[in-house]
Short mmCIF file of C-alpha atoms and ligand atoms in Angstrom, two decimals:
data_model
loop_
_atom_site.label_atom_id
_atom_site.label_comp_id
_atom_site.label_asym_id
_atom_site.label_seq_id
_atom_site.Cartn_x
_atom_site.Cartn_y
_atom_site.Cartn_z
CA MET A 1087 13.93 -11.12 -19.72
CA LYS A 1088 13.01 -7.71 -19.23
CA THR A 1089 14.64 -4.35 -17.27
CA TYR A 1090 12.48 -3.30 -15.82
CA ASN A 1091 13.43 0.92 -13.70
CA VAL A 1092 12.10 1.23 -10.47
CA GLY A 1093 12.10 4.69 -8.85
CA LEU A 1094 11.04 4.67 -5.91
CA ILE A 1095 10.05 7.70 -3.86
CA GLY A 1096 10.65 7.59 0.43
CA ALA A 1097 13.12 6.16 1.78
CA GLY A 1098 11.91 5.51 5.28
CA PHE A 1099 10.79 1.93 7.11
CA MET A 1100 9.46 0.36 4.00
CA ALA A 1101 12.35 2.22 0.93
CA LYS A 1102 14.16 -0.74 2.94
CA ALA A 1103 11.10 -3.60 2.07
CA HIS A 1104 10.43 -2.71 -0.87
CA SER A 1105 13.83 -2.12 -1.97
CA LEU A 1106 15.17 -6.58 -1.00
CA ALA A 1107 12.30 -7.35 -2.35
CA TYR A 1108 13.64 -5.78 -5.75
CA ALA A 1109 16.68 -7.53 -5.20
CA GLY A 1110 15.63 -10.66 -3.69
CA MET A 1111 12.94 -11.29 -6.67
CA PRO A 1112 14.25 -13.11 -9.38
CA MET A 1113 16.73 -15.15 -6.77
CA TYR A 1114 13.27 -16.33 -5.45
CA PHE A 1115 11.23 -16.64 -8.67
CA TRP A 1116 13.31 -18.01 -11.66
CA PRO A 1117 13.32 -17.78 -14.28
CA ALA A 1118 11.91 -14.52 -12.91
CA PRO A 1119 8.91 -13.02 -15.29
CA GLY A 1120 11.59 -9.95 -15.70
CA LEU A 1121 13.71 -8.61 -13.79
CA THR A 1122 14.06 -4.56 -11.78
CA HIS A 1123 16.75 -2.02 -12.08
CA ARG A 1124 16.64 -0.14 -8.75
CA LYS A 1125 17.58 3.62 -10.88
CA MET A 1126 16.26 6.59 -8.82
CA VAL A 1127 15.08 6.99 -4.77
CA ALA A 1128 13.95 10.35 -4.02
CA ASP A 1129 13.44 11.48 -0.04
CA VAL A 1130 12.92 15.86 0.30
CA THR A 1131 16.22 16.14 1.71
CA GLU A 1132 19.03 16.16 -1.42
CA GLU A 1133 21.33 14.14 2.42
CA LEU A 1134 18.58 11.25 2.77
CA ALA A 1135 18.29 10.65 -1.40
CA LYS A 1136 22.00 10.53 -0.64
CA ASP A 1137 21.89 8.33 1.74
CA ALA A 1138 19.87 5.92 0.57
CA ALA A 1139 20.67 5.49 -2.36
CA ALA A 1140 23.78 4.71 -0.94
CA ARG A 1141 22.00 2.47 1.33
CA LEU A 1142 18.93 0.89 -1.20
CA GLY A 1143 21.39 0.42 -4.27
CA TYR A 1144 19.23 2.80 -6.16
CA ASP A 1145 22.28 4.16 -9.21
CA GLU A 1146 20.96 8.19 -8.78
CA TYR A 1147 19.30 10.09 -6.44
CA THR A 1148 16.51 13.08 -6.31
CA ALA A 1149 14.70 15.31 -3.77
CA ASN A 1150 11.97 16.58 -6.01
CA TRP A 1151 10.14 13.25 -6.69
CA MET A 1152 9.59 14.82 -10.06
CA ASP A 1153 12.83 14.66 -11.66
CA ILE A 1154 11.13 9.98 -11.35
CA ILE A 1155 8.70 11.07 -12.77
CA ASN A 1156 9.80 12.87 -15.89
CA ASN A 1157 13.11 10.55 -16.27
CA PRO A 1158 12.02 8.43 -19.14
CA ASP A 1159 13.93 5.29 -17.47
CA ILE A 1160 11.89 4.95 -15.20
CA ASP A 1161 9.21 2.39 -15.54
CA ILE A 1162 7.95 1.55 -12.80
CA VAL A 1163 7.19 4.07 -9.43
CA ASP A 1164 6.94 2.84 -6.22
CA ILE A 1165 5.49 5.35 -3.77
CA VAL A 1166 6.67 4.75 -0.04
CA THR A 1167 5.83 7.76 1.34
CA PRO A 1168 3.15 8.64 4.37
CA ASN A 1169 -0.03 9.09 3.30
CA ASP A 1170 -0.84 12.49 2.30
CA SER A 1171 1.11 11.68 -1.22
CA HIS A 1172 0.39 8.88 -2.78
CA ALA A 1173 -2.47 11.00 -4.24
CA GLU A 1174 0.15 13.90 -6.09
CA ILE A 1175 2.82 10.82 -7.22
CA ALA A 1176 0.56 8.79 -8.07
CA ILE A 1177 -1.14 10.36 -10.78
CA ALA A 1178 1.45 12.15 -12.16
CA ALA A 1179 3.55 9.13 -12.35
CA ALA A 1180 0.40 7.93 -14.50
CA LYS A 1181 -0.65 10.47 -16.93
CA ALA A 1182 3.59 10.19 -16.77
CA GLY A 1183 2.26 6.53 -18.25
CA LYS A 1184 4.37 4.62 -15.33
CA HIS A 1185 3.14 1.53 -13.99
CA ILE A 1186 2.64 2.57 -9.96
CA ILE A 1187 2.80 0.55 -6.56
CA SER A 1188 1.97 2.48 -4.08
CA GLU A 1189 1.50 1.66 0.07
CA LYS A 1190 -1.31 1.34 1.86
CA PRO A 1191 -3.19 2.95 3.15
CA LEU A 1192 -3.89 3.94 -1.07
CA ALA A 1193 -5.35 7.58 0.51
CA ARG A 1194 -6.77 9.85 3.07
CA ASN A 1195 -10.11 9.40 2.20
CA ALA A 1196 -12.95 7.40 -0.48
CA ALA A 1197 -12.52 11.02 -3.19
CA GLU A 1198 -9.24 11.72 -3.03
CA ALA A 1199 -8.47 7.42 -3.95
CA LYS A 1200 -11.41 7.65 -6.51
CA THR A 1201 -8.47 10.80 -8.20
CA MET A 1202 -5.81 7.47 -7.94
CA LEU A 1203 -8.52 5.31 -9.48
CA ASP A 1204 -9.56 7.88 -12.08
CA ALA A 1205 -5.81 8.36 -13.50
CA VAL A 1206 -4.50 5.22 -13.84
CA LYS A 1207 -8.10 3.76 -15.67
CA GLU A 1208 -6.93 7.14 -18.59
CA ALA A 1209 -3.35 5.78 -18.38
CA GLY A 1210 -4.15 2.14 -18.78
CA VAL A 1211 -1.01 1.72 -16.48
CA LYS A 1212 -0.73 -1.74 -14.06
CA HIS A 1213 -1.57 -0.34 -10.57
CA MET A 1214 -1.38 -2.12 -7.54
CA VAL A 1215 -1.96 -1.02 -3.53
CA ALA A 1216 0.59 -3.10 -1.43
CA PHE A 1217 -1.31 -5.13 0.99
CA ASN A 1218 1.45 -7.55 0.76
CA TYR A 1219 -0.53 -9.31 4.53
CA ARG A 1220 -2.06 -11.75 2.04
CA ARG A 1221 0.81 -12.46 -0.17
CA THR A 1222 1.86 -14.86 2.65
CA PRO A 1223 1.49 -17.58 1.97
CA ALA A 1224 -0.79 -19.79 4.64
CA VAL A 1225 -3.21 -16.58 3.99
CA ALA A 1226 -3.55 -17.41 -0.27
CA LEU A 1227 -3.78 -21.38 2.04
CA ALA A 1228 -7.03 -19.53 4.01
CA LYS A 1229 -8.26 -18.54 0.58
CA LYS A 1230 -7.54 -21.46 -1.75
CA TYR A 1231 -9.19 -23.65 1.06
CA ILE A 1232 -11.89 -21.52 0.89
CA GLU A 1233 -12.06 -20.98 -2.49
CA GLU A 1234 -12.35 -25.20 -2.88
CA GLY A 1235 -15.62 -25.58 -0.34
CA ALA A 1236 -13.26 -27.14 2.10
CA ILE A 1237 -14.32 -24.70 5.02
CA GLY A 1238 -18.15 -24.96 3.43
CA LYS A 1239 -20.22 -21.90 2.80
CA VAL A 1240 -18.46 -18.87 5.37
CA LEU A 1241 -20.30 -17.92 8.28
CA ASN A 1242 -18.27 -15.86 10.64
CA PHE A 1243 -14.70 -14.29 9.56
CA ARG A 1244 -13.31 -12.30 13.16
CA GLY A 1245 -10.20 -10.34 12.39
CA THR A 1246 -8.04 -8.15 14.82
CA TYR A 1247 -4.52 -6.28 14.08
CA LEU A 1248 -3.35 -4.93 16.99
CA GLN A 1249 0.58 -3.79 18.77
CA ASP A 1250 1.40 -2.03 21.05
CA TRP A 1251 4.52 1.00 20.25
CA SER A 1252 2.38 4.25 20.59
CA VAL A 1253 1.04 2.83 23.59
CA ASP A 1254 3.81 5.49 25.83
CA PRO A 1255 2.21 9.46 25.58
CA ASN A 1256 5.87 10.66 25.22
CA SER A 1257 6.73 8.77 21.82
CA PRO A 1258 6.32 11.50 19.18
CA LEU A 1259 3.44 12.44 17.60
CA SER A 1260 4.79 11.41 14.25
CA TRP A 1261 2.53 12.21 10.60
CA ARG A 1262 1.09 8.82 11.77
CA PHE A 1263 -1.14 10.87 14.58
CA LYS A 1264 -1.88 13.51 11.88
CA LYS A 1265 -5.45 13.16 10.32
CA ASP A 1266 -3.97 15.98 7.31
CA ILE A 1267 -0.92 13.88 6.83
CA ALA A 1268 -2.98 9.91 7.88
CA GLY A 1269 -6.06 10.50 6.98
CA SER A 1270 -6.82 8.04 9.67
CA GLY A 1271 -4.87 6.65 12.45
CA ALA A 1272 -5.44 2.90 13.75
CA LEU A 1273 -7.50 2.81 11.58
CA GLY A 1274 -6.04 2.88 8.01
CA ASP A 1275 -2.46 2.17 9.12
CA ILE A 1276 -3.56 -1.03 10.41
CA GLY A 1277 -7.41 -1.90 10.19
CA THR A 1278 -7.30 -2.02 5.95
CA HIS A 1279 -5.40 -4.97 6.62
CA VAL A 1280 -7.88 -6.61 8.07
CA VAL A 1281 -10.40 -5.41 6.08
CA ASP A 1282 -7.84 -6.79 3.31
CA PHE A 1283 -8.26 -9.56 4.55
CA ALA A 1284 -11.66 -9.61 5.05
CA ARG A 1285 -12.70 -8.79 1.50
CA TYR A 1286 -9.62 -11.27 -0.05
CA LEU A 1287 -11.55 -14.54 1.61
CA VAL A 1288 -14.92 -13.65 2.83
CA GLY A 1289 -15.87 -11.03 0.11
CA GLU A 1290 -17.73 -7.61 -0.52
CA ILE A 1291 -18.78 -5.66 3.14
CA SER A 1292 -21.60 -4.61 3.00
CA ASP A 1293 -22.97 -2.49 5.84
CA VAL A 1294 -20.97 -0.99 9.43
CA MET A 1295 -21.09 -0.86 13.34
CA ALA A 1296 -18.36 0.56 14.84
CA HIS A 1297 -16.51 2.92 17.32
CA THR A 1298 -13.10 4.18 17.73
CA GLN A 1299 -11.20 5.49 20.48
CA THR A 1300 -8.37 8.19 20.82
CA TRP A 1301 -6.29 7.21 24.25
CA VAL A 1302 -4.02 9.33 23.98
CA LYS A 1303 -4.67 12.81 23.55
CA GLU A 1304 -2.52 14.33 22.77
CA ARG A 1305 2.28 14.19 22.04
CA PRO A 1306 5.55 15.26 22.06
CA ILE A 1307 6.09 17.46 17.83
CA GLN A 1308 8.42 15.96 16.85
CA THR A 1309 11.13 16.99 14.98
CA GLY A 1310 12.51 15.38 11.47
CA GLY A 1311 9.88 13.23 8.93
CA VAL A 1312 10.03 9.49 9.95
CA ASP A 1313 8.02 7.75 12.09
CA LYS A 1314 10.31 6.44 14.38
CA LEU A 1315 7.23 4.06 15.48
CA GLY A 1316 7.24 4.57 19.28
CA THR A 1317 11.50 3.40 19.75
CA VAL A 1318 12.32 6.85 20.33
CA LYS A 1319 10.99 8.64 24.16
CA SER A 1320 11.08 12.47 23.17
CA ALA A 1321 12.08 15.08 26.50
CA GLU A 1322 10.20 16.14 28.92
CA ASP A 1323 10.49 19.88 28.35
CA VAL A 1324 9.07 19.25 24.52
CA PRO A 1325 6.11 21.40 23.32
CA LYS A 1326 2.94 19.07 22.91
CA GLY A 1327 0.59 18.57 20.36
CA GLN A 1328 -2.96 17.42 19.05
CA VAL A 1329 -3.97 13.91 18.30
CA ASP A 1330 -6.49 14.53 15.82
CA VAL A 1331 -6.67 9.90 14.92
CA ASP A 1332 -8.28 7.54 16.54
CA ASP A 1333 -5.70 4.85 18.57
CA GLU A 1334 -7.57 1.85 18.74
CA LEU A 1335 -11.09 0.79 16.42
CA MET A 1336 -14.45 -1.83 16.55
CA THR A 1337 -16.15 -2.72 14.32
CA LEU A 1338 -19.00 -5.15 13.49
CA LEU A 1339 -19.95 -5.94 9.32
CA LYS A 1340 -22.22 -7.31 7.76
CA PHE A 1341 -20.39 -8.46 3.82
CA GLU A 1342 -23.47 -9.32 0.68
CA ASN A 1343 -22.71 -12.50 1.03
CA GLY A 1344 -24.86 -12.43 3.68
CA ALA A 1345 -22.02 -13.79 6.16
CA VAL A 1346 -20.93 -11.33 9.76
CA GLY A 1347 -18.35 -10.22 10.42
CA SER A 1348 -15.84 -8.04 13.41
CA ILE A 1349 -12.47 -6.18 12.94
CA GLU A 1350 -10.11 -4.46 16.80
CA ALA A 1351 -7.44 -2.78 15.51
CA THR A 1352 -5.61 -0.88 17.91
CA ARG A 1353 -1.79 0.29 19.04
CA ASN A 1354 -1.88 0.62 22.37
CA ALA A 1355 -2.79 -2.52 23.57
CA HIS A 1356 1.46 -3.86 25.45
CA GLY A 1357 2.66 -7.37 24.31
CA ARG A 1358 0.95 -7.68 21.42
CA ASN A 1359 3.89 -6.84 18.42
CA ASN A 1360 2.41 -7.08 15.34
CA PHE A 1361 -0.92 -9.15 16.22
CA LEU A 1362 -2.51 -9.12 12.96
CA THR A 1363 -5.22 -12.51 12.88
CA PHE A 1364 -8.66 -14.32 11.97
CA GLU A 1365 -10.71 -16.98 12.14
CA ILE A 1366 -13.03 -17.53 10.07
CA HIS A 1367 -15.56 -20.21 10.78
CA GLY A 1368 -17.30 -22.10 8.03
CA GLU A 1369 -20.52 -24.33 8.33
CA LYS A 1370 -18.18 -27.30 7.14
CA GLY A 1371 -14.86 -25.80 9.08
CA SER A 1372 -12.81 -23.56 10.15
CA LEU A 1373 -9.87 -21.67 9.85
CA ILE A 1374 -7.05 -20.07 12.09
CA PHE A 1375 -4.59 -17.24 11.07
CA ASN A 1376 -2.48 -14.91 13.47
CA TYR A 1377 0.88 -12.88 12.02
CA GLU A 1378 3.05 -13.96 14.93
CA ARG A 1379 2.89 -16.88 13.86
CA ARG A 1380 3.23 -17.18 9.93
CA ASP A 1381 3.86 -20.66 8.39
CA GLU A 1382 0.73 -21.74 10.13
CA LEU A 1383 -2.41 -21.77 9.33
CA GLN A 1384 -5.05 -23.95 11.65
CA VAL A 1385 -7.72 -26.37 10.48
CA PHE A 1386 -10.84 -27.67 11.75
CA PHE A 1387 -13.22 -30.06 9.30
CA ALA A 1388 -15.60 -30.83 10.88
CA ASP A 1389 -15.95 -33.73 8.57
CA ASP A 1390 -13.16 -35.40 10.02
CA PRO A 1391 -14.07 -38.20 12.04
CA ALA A 1392 -15.71 -38.29 15.58
CA ASP A 1393 -12.70 -39.60 17.56
CA ARG A 1394 -9.99 -36.90 15.30
CA LYS A 1395 -11.80 -34.19 15.71
CA GLY A 1396 -10.17 -30.99 16.17
CA PHE A 1397 -7.99 -28.32 15.39
CA ARG A 1398 -4.37 -29.39 13.43
CA THR A 1399 -2.16 -27.22 12.10
CA VAL A 1400 -1.14 -26.95 8.78
CA TYR A 1401 3.65 -25.45 8.08
CA THR A 1402 3.90 -23.86 5.14
CA GLY A 1403 6.45 -24.46 2.61
CA PRO A 1404 6.23 -26.06 -0.62
CA ALA A 1405 2.97 -27.72 -1.56
CA HIS A 1406 1.53 -24.76 -0.91
CA PRO A 1407 0.58 -20.78 -2.25
CA TYR A 1408 4.15 -19.20 -3.69
CA GLY A 1409 5.90 -22.45 -2.30
CA GLU A 1410 7.43 -22.86 -5.47
CA GLY A 1411 9.67 -20.16 -4.92
CA LEU A 1412 10.04 -20.02 -1.22
CA TRP A 1413 12.38 -22.53 1.30
CA PRO A 1414 12.70 -26.69 0.44
CA ILE A 1415 11.33 -27.54 3.77
CA PRO A 1416 8.02 -26.49 5.44
CA ALA A 1417 8.26 -24.22 8.57
CA LEU A 1418 12.08 -23.56 7.66
CA GLY A 1419 10.45 -19.67 8.18
CA ILE A 1420 8.31 -17.23 5.93
CA GLY A 1421 9.76 -13.14 6.69
CA TYR A 1422 7.85 -9.65 6.72
CA GLY A 1423 10.66 -9.63 3.28
CA ASP A 1424 8.87 -12.69 2.01
CA THR A 1425 5.60 -11.55 1.54
CA LYS A 1426 7.41 -8.27 -0.18
CA ILE A 1427 8.77 -10.01 -2.67
CA ILE A 1428 6.23 -12.34 -3.49
CA GLU A 1429 4.51 -8.95 -3.53
CA VAL A 1430 7.18 -7.27 -6.58
CA TYR A 1431 7.60 -11.15 -8.04
CA ASP A 1432 3.36 -10.51 -9.18
CA PHE A 1433 3.26 -7.38 -10.04
CA VAL A 1434 6.02 -7.28 -12.42
CA LYS A 1435 4.41 -10.92 -13.99
CA ALA A 1436 1.36 -8.36 -14.77
CA ILE A 1437 3.33 -6.66 -15.90
CA ALA A 1438 5.52 -8.46 -18.15
CA GLU A 1439 2.57 -10.14 -19.53
CA ASP A 1440 -0.28 -7.22 -19.37
CA THR A 1441 -2.30 -9.01 -16.51
CA ASP A 1442 -3.95 -7.66 -14.07
CA VAL A 1443 -3.15 -7.94 -10.70
CA TYR A 1444 -4.81 -7.39 -6.67
CA PRO A 1445 -5.61 -6.29 -5.32
CA ASN A 1446 -5.48 -3.18 -6.94
CA PHE A 1447 -6.03 0.93 -6.85
CA ASP A 1448 -9.93 -0.72 -7.24
CA ASP A 1449 -9.20 -2.80 -4.27
CA GLY A 1450 -7.45 0.25 -2.23
CA TYR A 1451 -10.49 2.46 -3.61
CA GLN A 1452 -13.71 0.57 -2.47
CA ILE A 1453 -11.24 -0.14 1.19
CA CYS A 1454 -11.05 4.07 1.49
CA VAL A 1455 -14.74 3.77 0.77
CA ILE A 1456 -14.72 0.58 3.66
CA SER A 1457 -12.84 2.87 5.88
CA ASP A 1458 -15.12 6.22 5.17
CA ALA A 1459 -18.17 4.31 6.24
CA ILE A 1460 -16.34 3.80 9.60
CA LEU A 1461 -15.33 6.48 10.91
CA GLN A 1462 -18.90 7.41 9.30
CA SER A 1463 -20.60 5.11 12.09
CA ALA A 1464 -18.43 5.57 14.98
CA GLU A 1465 -19.24 9.21 14.48
CA LYS A 1466 -23.30 8.46 14.35
CA GLY A 1467 -23.50 5.46 16.39
CA GLU A 1468 -25.20 3.77 14.18
CA TRP A 1469 -24.31 0.98 11.05
CA VAL A 1470 -23.99 2.30 7.66
CA LYS A 1471 -24.28 0.37 4.35
CA VAL A 1472 -21.15 0.73 2.59
CA ASN A 1473 -20.77 2.36 -1.18
CA LYS A 1474 -19.94 -0.99 -3.22
CA LEU A 1475 -16.85 0.42 -6.29
CA ALA A 1476 -18.92 0.74 -9.42
CA VAL A 1477 -16.78 -0.27 -12.04
P1 LIG B 2681 8.79 7.19 6.98
O1 LIG B 2681 8.19 7.69 8.25
O2 LIG B 2681 9.37 5.28 7.65
O3 LIG B 2681 9.19 6.63 5.89
C1 LIG B 2681 8.37 8.11 4.79
C2 LIG B 2681 9.61 8.35 4.54
O4 LIG B 2681 9.41 9.09 3.49
C3 LIG B 2681 10.64 9.93 5.01
O5 LIG B 2681 12.20 9.35 4.89
C4 LIG B 2681 10.28 11.24 4.71
O6 LIG B 2681 11.30 11.97 4.51
C5 LIG B 2681 9.63 10.53 3.26
N1 LIG B 2681 9.26 11.57 2.62
C6 LIG B 2681 7.41 12.00 2.46
N2 LIG B 2681 7.27 13.27 2.16
C7 LIG B 2681 8.04 13.05 0.78
C8 LIG B 2681 8.24 13.64 -0.95
N3 LIG B 2681 7.07 14.96 -1.30
N4 LIG B 2681 8.93 13.20 -1.01
C9 LIG B 2681 9.59 12.06 -0.96
N5 LIG B 2681 9.67 11.62 0.57
C10 LIG B 2681 9.22 12.00 1.06
O7 LIG B 2681 6.88 5.82 6.48
P2 LIG B 2681 6.57 4.48 6.44
O8 LIG B 2681 6.61 3.41 7.73
O9 LIG B 2681 8.00 3.89 5.42
O10 LIG B 2681 5.26 4.24 5.47
C11 LIG B 2681 5.32 4.72 4.21
C12 LIG B 2681 4.16 4.42 3.74
O11 LIG B 2681 4.24 2.95 3.72
C13 LIG B 2681 2.58 4.75 4.12
O12 LIG B 2681 2.02 4.87 3.34
C14 LIG B 2681 3.11 3.91 5.45
O13 LIG B 2681 0.96 3.11 5.07
C15 LIG B 2681 2.93 2.39 5.01
N6 LIG B 2681 3.45 1.60 5.31
C16 LIG B 2681 3.70 -0.03 4.84
C17 LIG B 2681 3.14 -1.42 5.76
C18 LIG B 2681 3.30 -2.64 5.27
O14 LIG B 2681 3.12 -2.95 6.00
N7 LIG B 2681 3.16 -2.57 4.09
C19 LIG B 2681 4.68 -0.86 7.14
C20 LIG B 2681 5.12 0.44 7.04
C21 LIG B 2681 4.45 1.57 6.03
C1 LIG B 2682 3.25 0.55 12.39
O1 LIG B 2682 1.89 0.55 12.48
C2 LIG B 2682 2.78 -0.21 10.58
O2 LIG B 2682 4.29 -0.14 10.37
C3 LIG B 2682 2.19 -0.13 9.78
O3 LIG B 2682 2.09 1.01 9.13
C4 LIG B 2682 2.17 -1.39 9.39
O4 LIG B 2682 0.99 -0.69 7.78
C5 LIG B 2682 2.23 -2.39 9.21
O5 LIG B 2682 1.99 -3.72 8.87
C6 LIG B 2682 3.40 -2.61 11.06
O6 LIG B 2682 2.45 -1.90 11.39
#
C-alpha cells in the first residue's frame, strides 16, 4: 500500500477538516486505496505554521508555500487558502507534477479557473475541487435514485443554502466580504455548493436569471487573516471598510435537458445555520434533502398504492453509498468530517488506480462560468446563456 505525502497550504477552518480526513480515511475505508502522511503545512507566518504543524500533526512547517511545491517528497498539494491564492498555488503545484485538491470555489472567476484547468491538463496530474457535500450519503443516494429512474425524468430542482453568521453588521470585514480576495460573496462561498448539487443531480445548466443583494454595505476592518465566521464582534470605534460582494443571491435556472429550477443563497437568514437543501420533482416522484438532517433522504414515489402514498424517510446506513466504510447502523450520524473523509478516499483511490475523480477542475471551472453568468445576469436584469465548457 503506497503512502502519499501531503503538503497542506493554509491553516484555518478547512485545514482542520482536511487534516482530520487524512488521519481518519484508512480507519473508515480499509483496506485503504493508499495511505497519506501529513508531511508539511504552510501559513503566512512561521508562528502560524508552527502552531498548525503541532495542532494538525504535520512533520514540518513553513511560512513560504513554495517550500511545499519545491519539496520532491510531496505527492499531494492541498489548497485551503482564501480564494485569491488558489490559482497561483495550483499552477505552481501542477508544474511541479503534484496531484492537487483545491477548496471551492476553484477560483474568483472563470478566466482564473481556466488557467488552473489548463495547468493540470498540461501536467497530467490528478485534480479535484472540494465540493464535499455531494459526498453526503443521502445526496449520493438521491443521485442513485435519479440514475435508476426512480423519480423519472427530472422536471424541477429547487436548492437553497441559507446561513446567518454574517447578519451582524459589527462582525468584521473578513476576506469573504472582499471581491479582490473572494471573487464574490454568498454566491461563490455557499451558492456554488448548490450549483454543484444541481449539476451533479440534474445536469448542465444552460441559462440563468439572477438577482443579488448586499444588505450590510460596510463592516469593521479586520485584523488578522482568518475568517472567524461571525463569532467575533469588533469594537464600536474600529474603522469601517466597504463590502463589495453580494450577501444574498437568487437565480432561476434552465438545464440543457429541459428541467428548470432555482437557487437561493444567503448568509443573512436569522435562524438558518447550514440550511443546504434541495427538493427535486420528477415525472414519477420527488426527493427532498436538508443538510441539517443529513442522515435523511425524503422520498415520494408516485407509483405507491394510493392508500400509502406520501413522503417517507430513508435513513442512510450500510445499504447506501459509502455505507461500507461508515457506521454499521443507519442514523448513527453522518458528520461534516465524514464528507471530507469520503472526499480524501475518492481522491487517493483515483491517484492509486489512475482513474478520473469528480468533481474535478473541469467541474470547478464550469461552476465559475455559471457563477460569472449569474453575476452578469444580476447586473443586466435579464436571462444569460451559460457557455458550456469545451473539453
Ligand atoms: P480561514 O480564514 O479559516 O483560513 C485561511 C488560512 O489560510 C489562514 O490561516 C490564512 O493565514 C492562510 N493563508 C492565507 N493566505 C495564505 C498563503 N498565501 N499561504 C499560506 N497560507 C495562507 O479560511 P477557510 O474557511 O479555511 O477557507 C479556506 C478555503 O476553503 C476557501 O477557499 C473557502 O471557500 C473554502 N472553504 C470550504 C468549505 C467547505 O465546506 N468545502 C468550508 C470553509 C471554507
Ligand atoms: C461559510 O459560509 C462556510 O464556511 C463556507 O465557506 C463553506 O463553503 C460552507 O460549506 C460552510 O460555510
